[in-house]
Tab-separated table of C-alpha atoms in Angstrom:
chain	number	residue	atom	x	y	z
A	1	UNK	CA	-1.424	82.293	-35.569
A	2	UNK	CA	-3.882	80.140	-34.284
A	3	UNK	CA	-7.077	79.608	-36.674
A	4	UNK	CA	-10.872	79.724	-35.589
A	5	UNK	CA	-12.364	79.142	-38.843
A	6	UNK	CA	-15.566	76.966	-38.335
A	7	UNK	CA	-14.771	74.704	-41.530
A	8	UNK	CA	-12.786	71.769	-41.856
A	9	UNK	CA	-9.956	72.692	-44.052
A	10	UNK	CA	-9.773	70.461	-46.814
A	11	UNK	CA	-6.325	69.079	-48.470
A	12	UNK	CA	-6.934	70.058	-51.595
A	13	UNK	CA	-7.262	73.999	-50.501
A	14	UNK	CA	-4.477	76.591	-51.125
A	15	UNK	CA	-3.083	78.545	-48.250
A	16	UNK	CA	-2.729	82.200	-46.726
A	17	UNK	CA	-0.531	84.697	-44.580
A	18	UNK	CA	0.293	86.544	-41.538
A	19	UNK	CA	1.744	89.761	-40.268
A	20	UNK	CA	2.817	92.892	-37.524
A	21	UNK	CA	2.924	97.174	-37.068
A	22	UNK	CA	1.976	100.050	-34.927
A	23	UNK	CA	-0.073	103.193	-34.690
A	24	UNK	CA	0.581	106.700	-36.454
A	25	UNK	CA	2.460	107.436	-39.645
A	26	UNK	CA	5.484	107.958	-39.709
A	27	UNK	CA	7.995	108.541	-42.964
A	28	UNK	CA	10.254	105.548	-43.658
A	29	UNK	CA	13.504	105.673	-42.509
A	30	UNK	CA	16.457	103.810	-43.275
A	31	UNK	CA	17.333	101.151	-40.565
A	32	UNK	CA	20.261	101.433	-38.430
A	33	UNK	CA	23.351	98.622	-38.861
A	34	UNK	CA	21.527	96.859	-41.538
A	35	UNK	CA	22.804	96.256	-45.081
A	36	UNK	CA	20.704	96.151	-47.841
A	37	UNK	CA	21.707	93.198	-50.469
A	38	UNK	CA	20.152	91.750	-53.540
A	39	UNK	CA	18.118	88.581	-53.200
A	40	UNK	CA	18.202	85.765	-55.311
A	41	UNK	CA	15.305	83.678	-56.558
A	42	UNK	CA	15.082	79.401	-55.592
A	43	UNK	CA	13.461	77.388	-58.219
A	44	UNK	CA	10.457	75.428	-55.939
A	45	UNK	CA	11.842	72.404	-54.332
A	46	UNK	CA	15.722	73.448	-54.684
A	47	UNK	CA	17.765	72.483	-51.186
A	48	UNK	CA	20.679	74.600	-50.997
A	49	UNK	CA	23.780	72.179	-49.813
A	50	UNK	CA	25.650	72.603	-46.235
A	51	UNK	CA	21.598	74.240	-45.109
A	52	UNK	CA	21.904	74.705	-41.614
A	53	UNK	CA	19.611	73.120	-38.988
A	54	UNK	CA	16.421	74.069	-38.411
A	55	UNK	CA	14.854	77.502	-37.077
A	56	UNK	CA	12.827	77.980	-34.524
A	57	UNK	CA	9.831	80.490	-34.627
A	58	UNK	CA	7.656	81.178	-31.297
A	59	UNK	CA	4.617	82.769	-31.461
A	60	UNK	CA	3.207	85.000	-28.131
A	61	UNK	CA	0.184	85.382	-27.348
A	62	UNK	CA	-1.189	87.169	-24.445
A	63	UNK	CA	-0.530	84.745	-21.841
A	64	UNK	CA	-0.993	84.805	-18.116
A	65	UNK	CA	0.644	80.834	-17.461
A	66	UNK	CA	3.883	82.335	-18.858
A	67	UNK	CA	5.361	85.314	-17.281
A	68	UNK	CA	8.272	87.269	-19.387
A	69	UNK	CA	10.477	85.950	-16.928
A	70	UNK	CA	10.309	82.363	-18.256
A	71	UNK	CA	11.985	83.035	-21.559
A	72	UNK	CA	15.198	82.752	-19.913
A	73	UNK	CA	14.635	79.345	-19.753
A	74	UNK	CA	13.880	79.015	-23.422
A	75	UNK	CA	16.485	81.242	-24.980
A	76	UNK	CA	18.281	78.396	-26.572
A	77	UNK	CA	15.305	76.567	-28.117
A	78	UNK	CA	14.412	79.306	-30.143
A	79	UNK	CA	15.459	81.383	-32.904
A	80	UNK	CA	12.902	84.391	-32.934
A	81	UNK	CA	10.536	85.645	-30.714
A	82	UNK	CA	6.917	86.882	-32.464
A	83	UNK	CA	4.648	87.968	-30.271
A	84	UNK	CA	1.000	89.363	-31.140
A	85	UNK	CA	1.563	92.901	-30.975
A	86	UNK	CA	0.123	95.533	-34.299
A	87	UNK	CA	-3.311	95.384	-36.155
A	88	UNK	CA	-3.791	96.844	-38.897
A	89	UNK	CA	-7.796	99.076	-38.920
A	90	UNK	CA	-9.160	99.883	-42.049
A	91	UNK	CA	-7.462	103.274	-42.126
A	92	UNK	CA	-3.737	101.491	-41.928
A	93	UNK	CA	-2.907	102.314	-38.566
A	94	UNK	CA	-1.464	100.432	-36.347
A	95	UNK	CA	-3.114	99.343	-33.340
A	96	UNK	CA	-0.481	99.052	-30.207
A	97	UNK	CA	-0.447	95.841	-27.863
A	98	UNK	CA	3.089	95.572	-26.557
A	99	UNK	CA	3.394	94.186	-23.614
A	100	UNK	CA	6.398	96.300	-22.357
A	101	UNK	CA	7.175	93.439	-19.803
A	102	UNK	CA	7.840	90.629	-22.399
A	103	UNK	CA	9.823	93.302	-24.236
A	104	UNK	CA	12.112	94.488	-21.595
A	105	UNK	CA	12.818	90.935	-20.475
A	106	UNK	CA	13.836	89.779	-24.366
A	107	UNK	CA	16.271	92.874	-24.254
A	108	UNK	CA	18.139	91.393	-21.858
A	109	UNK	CA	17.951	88.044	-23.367
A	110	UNK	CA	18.808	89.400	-26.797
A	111	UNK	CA	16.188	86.891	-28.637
A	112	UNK	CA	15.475	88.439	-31.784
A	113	UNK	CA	11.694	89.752	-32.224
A	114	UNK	CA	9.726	89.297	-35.523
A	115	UNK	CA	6.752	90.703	-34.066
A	116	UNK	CA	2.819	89.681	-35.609
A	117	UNK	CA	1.145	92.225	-37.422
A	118	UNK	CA	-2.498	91.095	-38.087
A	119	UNK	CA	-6.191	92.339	-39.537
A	120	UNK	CA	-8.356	94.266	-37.504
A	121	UNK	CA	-10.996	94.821	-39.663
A	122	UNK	CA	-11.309	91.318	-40.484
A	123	UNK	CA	-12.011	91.493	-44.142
A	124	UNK	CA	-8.104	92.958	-45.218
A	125	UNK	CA	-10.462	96.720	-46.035
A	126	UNK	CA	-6.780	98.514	-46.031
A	127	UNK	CA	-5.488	96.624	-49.155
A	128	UNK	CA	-8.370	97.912	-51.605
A	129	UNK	CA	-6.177	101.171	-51.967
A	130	UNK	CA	-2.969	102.102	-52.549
A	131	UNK	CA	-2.735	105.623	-50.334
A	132	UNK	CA	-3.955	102.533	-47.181
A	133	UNK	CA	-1.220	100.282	-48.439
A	134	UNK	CA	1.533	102.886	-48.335
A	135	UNK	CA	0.415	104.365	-44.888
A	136	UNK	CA	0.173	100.497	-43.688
A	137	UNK	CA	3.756	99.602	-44.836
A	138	UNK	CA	5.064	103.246	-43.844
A	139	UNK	CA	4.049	102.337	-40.262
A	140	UNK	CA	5.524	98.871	-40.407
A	141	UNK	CA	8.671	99.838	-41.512
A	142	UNK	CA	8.915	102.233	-38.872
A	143	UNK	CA	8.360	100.008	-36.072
A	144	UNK	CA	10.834	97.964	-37.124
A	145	UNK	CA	13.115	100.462	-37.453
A	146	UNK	CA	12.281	102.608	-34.056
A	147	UNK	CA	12.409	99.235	-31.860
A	148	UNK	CA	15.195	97.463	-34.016
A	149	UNK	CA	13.153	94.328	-34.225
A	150	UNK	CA	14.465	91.617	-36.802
A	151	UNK	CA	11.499	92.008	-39.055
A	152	UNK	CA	7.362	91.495	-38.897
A	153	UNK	CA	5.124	88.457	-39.170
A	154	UNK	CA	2.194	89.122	-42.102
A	155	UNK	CA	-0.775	87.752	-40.206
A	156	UNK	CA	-4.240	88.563	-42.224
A	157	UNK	CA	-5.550	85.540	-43.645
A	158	UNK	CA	-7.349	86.794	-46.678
A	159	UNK	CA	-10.823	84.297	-46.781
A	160	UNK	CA	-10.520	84.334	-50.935
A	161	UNK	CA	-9.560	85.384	-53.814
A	162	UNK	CA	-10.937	88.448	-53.939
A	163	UNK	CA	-7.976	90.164	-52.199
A	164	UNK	CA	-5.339	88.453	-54.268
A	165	UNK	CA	-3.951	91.121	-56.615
A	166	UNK	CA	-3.838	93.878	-53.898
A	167	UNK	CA	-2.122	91.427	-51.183
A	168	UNK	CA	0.620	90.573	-53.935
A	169	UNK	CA	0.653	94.646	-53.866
A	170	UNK	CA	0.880	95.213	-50.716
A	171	UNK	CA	3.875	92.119	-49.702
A	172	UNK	CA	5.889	94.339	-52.953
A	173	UNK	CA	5.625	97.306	-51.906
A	174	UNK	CA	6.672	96.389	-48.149
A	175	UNK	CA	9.628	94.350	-49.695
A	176	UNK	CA	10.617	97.339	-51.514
A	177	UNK	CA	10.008	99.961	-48.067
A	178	UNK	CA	12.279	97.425	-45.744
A	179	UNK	CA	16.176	96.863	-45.699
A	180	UNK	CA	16.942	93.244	-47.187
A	181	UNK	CA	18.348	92.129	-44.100
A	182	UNK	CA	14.369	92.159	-42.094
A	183	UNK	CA	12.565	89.356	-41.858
A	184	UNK	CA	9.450	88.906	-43.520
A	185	UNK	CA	6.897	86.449	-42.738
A	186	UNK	CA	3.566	85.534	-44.516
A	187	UNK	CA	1.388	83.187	-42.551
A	188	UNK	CA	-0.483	80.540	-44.717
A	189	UNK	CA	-3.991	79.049	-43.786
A	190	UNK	CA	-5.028	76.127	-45.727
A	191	UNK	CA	-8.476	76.958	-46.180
A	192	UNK	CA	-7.735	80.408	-47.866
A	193	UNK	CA	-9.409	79.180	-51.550
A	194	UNK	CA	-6.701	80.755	-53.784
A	195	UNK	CA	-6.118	83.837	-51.954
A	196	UNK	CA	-2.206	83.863	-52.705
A	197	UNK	CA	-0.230	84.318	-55.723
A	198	UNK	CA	2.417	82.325	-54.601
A	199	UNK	CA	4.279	82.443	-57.440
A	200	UNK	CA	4.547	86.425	-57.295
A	201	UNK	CA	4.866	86.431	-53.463
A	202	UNK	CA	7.939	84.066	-53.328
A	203	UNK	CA	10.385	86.556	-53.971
A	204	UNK	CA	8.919	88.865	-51.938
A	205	UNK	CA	8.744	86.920	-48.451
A	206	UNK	CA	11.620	85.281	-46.233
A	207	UNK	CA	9.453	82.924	-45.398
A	208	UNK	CA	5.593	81.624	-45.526
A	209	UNK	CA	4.566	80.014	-42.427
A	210	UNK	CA	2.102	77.178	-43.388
A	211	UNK	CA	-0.464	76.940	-40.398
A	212	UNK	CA	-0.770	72.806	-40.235
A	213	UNK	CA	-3.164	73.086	-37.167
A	214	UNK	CA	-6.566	73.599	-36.683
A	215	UNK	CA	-7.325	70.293	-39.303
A	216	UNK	CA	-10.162	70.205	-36.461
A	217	UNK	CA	-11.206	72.495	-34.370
A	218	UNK	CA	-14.028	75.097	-32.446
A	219	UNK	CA	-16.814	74.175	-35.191
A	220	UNK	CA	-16.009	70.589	-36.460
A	221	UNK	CA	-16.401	67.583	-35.040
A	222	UNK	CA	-13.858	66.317	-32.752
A	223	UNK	CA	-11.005	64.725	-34.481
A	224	UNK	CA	-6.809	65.175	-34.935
A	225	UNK	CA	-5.955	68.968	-34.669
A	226	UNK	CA	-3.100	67.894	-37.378
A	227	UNK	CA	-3.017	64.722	-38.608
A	228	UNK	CA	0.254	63.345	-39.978
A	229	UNK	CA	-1.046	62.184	-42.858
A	230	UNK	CA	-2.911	65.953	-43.413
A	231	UNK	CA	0.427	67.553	-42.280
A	232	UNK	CA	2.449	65.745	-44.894
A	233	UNK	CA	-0.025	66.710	-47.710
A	234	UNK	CA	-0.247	70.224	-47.454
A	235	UNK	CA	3.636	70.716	-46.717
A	236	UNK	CA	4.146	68.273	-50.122
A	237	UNK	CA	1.624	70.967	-51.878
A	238	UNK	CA	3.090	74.286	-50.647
A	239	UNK	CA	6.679	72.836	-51.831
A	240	UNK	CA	5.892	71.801	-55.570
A	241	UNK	CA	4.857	76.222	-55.274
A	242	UNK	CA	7.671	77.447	-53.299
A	243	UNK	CA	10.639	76.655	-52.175
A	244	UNK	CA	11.473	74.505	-49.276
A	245	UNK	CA	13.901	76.841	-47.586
A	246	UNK	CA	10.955	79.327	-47.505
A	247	UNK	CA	8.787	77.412	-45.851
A	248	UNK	CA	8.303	76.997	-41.572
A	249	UNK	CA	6.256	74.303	-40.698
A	250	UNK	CA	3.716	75.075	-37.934
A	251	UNK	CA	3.231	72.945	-34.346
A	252	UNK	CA	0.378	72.958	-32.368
A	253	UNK	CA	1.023	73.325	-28.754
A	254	UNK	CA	-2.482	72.456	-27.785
A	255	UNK	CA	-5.301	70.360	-28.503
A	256	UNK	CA	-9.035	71.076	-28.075
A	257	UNK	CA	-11.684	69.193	-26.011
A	258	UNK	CA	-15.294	68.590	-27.206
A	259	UNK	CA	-18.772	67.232	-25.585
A	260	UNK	CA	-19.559	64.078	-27.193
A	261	UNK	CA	-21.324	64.723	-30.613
A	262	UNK	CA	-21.164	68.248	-30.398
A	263	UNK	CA	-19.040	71.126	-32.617
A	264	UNK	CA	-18.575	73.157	-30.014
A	265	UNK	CA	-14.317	73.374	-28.946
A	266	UNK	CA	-12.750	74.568	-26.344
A	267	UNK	CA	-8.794	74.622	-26.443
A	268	UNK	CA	-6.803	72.932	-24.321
A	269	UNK	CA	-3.168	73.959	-23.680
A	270	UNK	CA	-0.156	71.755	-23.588
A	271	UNK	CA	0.195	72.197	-20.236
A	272	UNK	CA	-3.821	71.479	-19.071
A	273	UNK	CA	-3.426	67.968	-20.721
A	274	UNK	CA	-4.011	66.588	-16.720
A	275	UNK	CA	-3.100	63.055	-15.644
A	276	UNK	CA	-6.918	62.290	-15.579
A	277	UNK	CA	-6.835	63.021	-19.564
A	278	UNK	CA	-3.582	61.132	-19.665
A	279	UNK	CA	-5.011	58.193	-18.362
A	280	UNK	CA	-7.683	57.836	-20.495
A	281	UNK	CA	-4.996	58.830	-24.060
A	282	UNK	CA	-5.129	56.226	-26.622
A	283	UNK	CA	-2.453	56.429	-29.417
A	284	UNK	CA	-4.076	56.973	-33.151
A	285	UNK	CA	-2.241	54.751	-35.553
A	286	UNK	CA	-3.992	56.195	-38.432
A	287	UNK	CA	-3.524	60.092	-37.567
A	288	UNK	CA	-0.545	59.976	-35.549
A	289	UNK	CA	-1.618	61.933	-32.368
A	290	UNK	CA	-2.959	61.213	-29.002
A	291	UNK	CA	-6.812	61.163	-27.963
A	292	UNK	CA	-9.275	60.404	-25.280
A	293	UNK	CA	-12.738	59.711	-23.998
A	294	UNK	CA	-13.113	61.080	-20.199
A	295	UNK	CA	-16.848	61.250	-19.596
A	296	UNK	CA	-18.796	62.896	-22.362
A	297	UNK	CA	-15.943	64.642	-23.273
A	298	UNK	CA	-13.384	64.093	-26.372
A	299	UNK	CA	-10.063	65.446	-26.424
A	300	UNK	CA	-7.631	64.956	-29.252
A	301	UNK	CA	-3.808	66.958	-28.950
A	302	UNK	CA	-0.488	67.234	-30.192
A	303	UNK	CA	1.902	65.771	-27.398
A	304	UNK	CA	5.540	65.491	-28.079
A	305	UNK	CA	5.561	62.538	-29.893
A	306	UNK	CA	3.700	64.208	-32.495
A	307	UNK	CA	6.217	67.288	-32.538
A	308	UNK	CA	8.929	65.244	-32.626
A	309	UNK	CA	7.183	63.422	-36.210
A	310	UNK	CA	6.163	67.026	-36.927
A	311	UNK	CA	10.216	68.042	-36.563
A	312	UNK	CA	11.098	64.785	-38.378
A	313	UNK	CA	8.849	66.185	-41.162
A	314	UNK	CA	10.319	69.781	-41.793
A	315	UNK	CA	13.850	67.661	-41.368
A	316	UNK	CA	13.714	65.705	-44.065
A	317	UNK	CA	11.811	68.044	-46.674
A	318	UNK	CA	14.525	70.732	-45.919
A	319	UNK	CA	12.000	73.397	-44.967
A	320	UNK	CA	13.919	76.444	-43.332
A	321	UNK	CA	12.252	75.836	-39.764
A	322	UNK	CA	9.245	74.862	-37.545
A	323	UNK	CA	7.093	77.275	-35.731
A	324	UNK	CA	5.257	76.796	-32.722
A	325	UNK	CA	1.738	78.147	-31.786
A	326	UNK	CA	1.778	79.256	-28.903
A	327	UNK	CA	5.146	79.395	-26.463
A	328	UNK	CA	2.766	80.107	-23.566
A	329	UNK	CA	1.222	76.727	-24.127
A	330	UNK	CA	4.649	74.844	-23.717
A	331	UNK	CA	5.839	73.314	-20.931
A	332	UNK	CA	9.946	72.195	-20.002
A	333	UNK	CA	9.643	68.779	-21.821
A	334	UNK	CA	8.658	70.745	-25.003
A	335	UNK	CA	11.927	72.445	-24.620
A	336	UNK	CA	13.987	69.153	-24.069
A	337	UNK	CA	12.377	67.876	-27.478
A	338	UNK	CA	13.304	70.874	-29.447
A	339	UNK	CA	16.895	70.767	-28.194
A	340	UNK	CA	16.875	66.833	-28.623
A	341	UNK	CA	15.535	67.274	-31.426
A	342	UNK	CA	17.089	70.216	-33.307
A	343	UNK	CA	19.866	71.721	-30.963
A	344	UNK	CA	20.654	74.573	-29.315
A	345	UNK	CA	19.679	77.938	-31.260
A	346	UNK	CA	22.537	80.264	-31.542
């Protein structure tokens, strides 16, 4: 997910996770056609031989500049659909926002959904307890079950440390409540200040989605919104703690614009980078991404040379994939670089 922490997030923070679910309570059940197998622990670092290319993870957002009907266009440059769907309130239901559109459209497609499950409350209240955490992961489990997705997207992004011991709790006990074969995601912020036990949490998650955007953003001043040199750091970090085959890299689609000498951001899609902005875009050697000055304003963003580095990156450090905040940001071209790029998804 896409950050709007105020602070600049330093390199030598840890990072955090992210998340999906629905209303009510329902019993676990077992899920249909899936086969439950033992997983084996990686030793950080390790690169299995013959890995296969890169997956693709694409996060949706409510969206109007995309309509459902665009993802036919896009079903071969990603891998799994995870749209921002469940929050969790302090009571751990599940809080409904499927857009039954966007659904009916990927069931004809047959892109598999990892859907987001995030926070509502804000401050992760339905971990302190462990009746909470069961009626949290009870409800997760049976979305995923009742609308067959491929798994759920941990989204809560735990400020501190202070939630540390009942997060590790809760990822456990919804390892233990799912079949093997779901996916589960934890999204990683940067900033989180030792809110993960990484150690304890690695054989518990498919994957950790490190959030490398947002370096600067709504509450900084205006600089990269992931630097290369930023990028590289907290990837290099995150592997010496986990390994690379857990680990999706994420892409900003977007970029922010600011007044001159104010903190103050307002994002900017792919897609609204306009050929005014264009023709003002200087190249930064030193951060590896594109800026401008138009007026009194200041816009730095991602374009696709920077994805294409960004790919590059997760390429040679044999991370399991990239993922993209947001899809609804993307325009065709970003499509052409992920199937130059990478390839077609299966």
């Amino acid at each position: 997910m896409k950050v709007q922490h105020p602070a600049l997030w330093g390199l030598a923070s840890v990072f955090l996770l992210a998340g999906c679910g629905t209303t009510g309570q329902a019993s676990p059940k077992s899920h249909p056609n899936k086969v439950f197998s033992s997983k084996k622990t990686v030793k950080p670092g390790t690169v299995t031989k013959g890995s296969a290319k890169l997956k693709v993870l694409a996060f949706w957002a409510h969206h109007k500049s995309l309509p459902p009907s665009s993802l036919a266009g896009y079903k071969r440059s990603i891998t799994y659909l995870s749209p921002l769907w469940y929050s969790v309130t302090a009571s751990g239901a599940l809080k409904t926002h499927v857009d039954s559109a966007l659904l009916a459209e990927d069931k004809k497609l047959h892109i598999p959904i990892v859907p987001i499950v995030n926070d509502a409350t804000g401050a992760q209240t339905f971990l302190k307890s462990a009746a909470t955490r069961k009626i949290t992961v009870t409800n997760i489990d049976h979305i995923i079950a009742t609308n067959h997705y491929s798994g759920v997207d941990i989204d809560f992004e735990p400020p501190h440390t202070r939630v540390k011991t009942d997060l590790t709790r809760f990822m456990t006990e919804l390892h233990d409540s799912l079949p093997h074969t779901d996916i589960i995601v934890l999204d990683i912020v940067p900033h989180s200040g030792g809110a993960y036990n990484f150690k304890a949490l690695a054989p518990e998650v498919s994957q950790f989605q490190l959030m490398t955007y947002d370096q600067h953003a709504d509450g900084t001043t205006a600089g990269p919104v992931a630097a290369l040199n930023w990028v590289t750091s907290l990837t290099t970090r995150l592997k010496s703690i986990v390994p690379s085959s857990k680990i999706y890299l994420g892409v900003a689609l977007y970029g922010y614009r600011w007044a001159a000498g104010s903190t103050h951001a307002t994002t900017i899609p792919y897609y609204s980078v306009t050929p005014a902005i264009k023709s003002k875009e200087v190249w930064s050697a030193r951060y590896q991404e594109m800026s401008a000055h138009v007026g009194s304003n200041i816009y730095w963003w991602e374009n696709r040379k920077g994805i294409g580095q960004k790919i590059a990156l997760a390429k040679k450090d044999h991370l399991a994939g990239v993922a993209f905040w947001q899809i609804g940001y993307a325009t065709p071209s970003i499509y052409s670089e992920l199937t130059k790029d990478i390839g077609t998804q299966p």
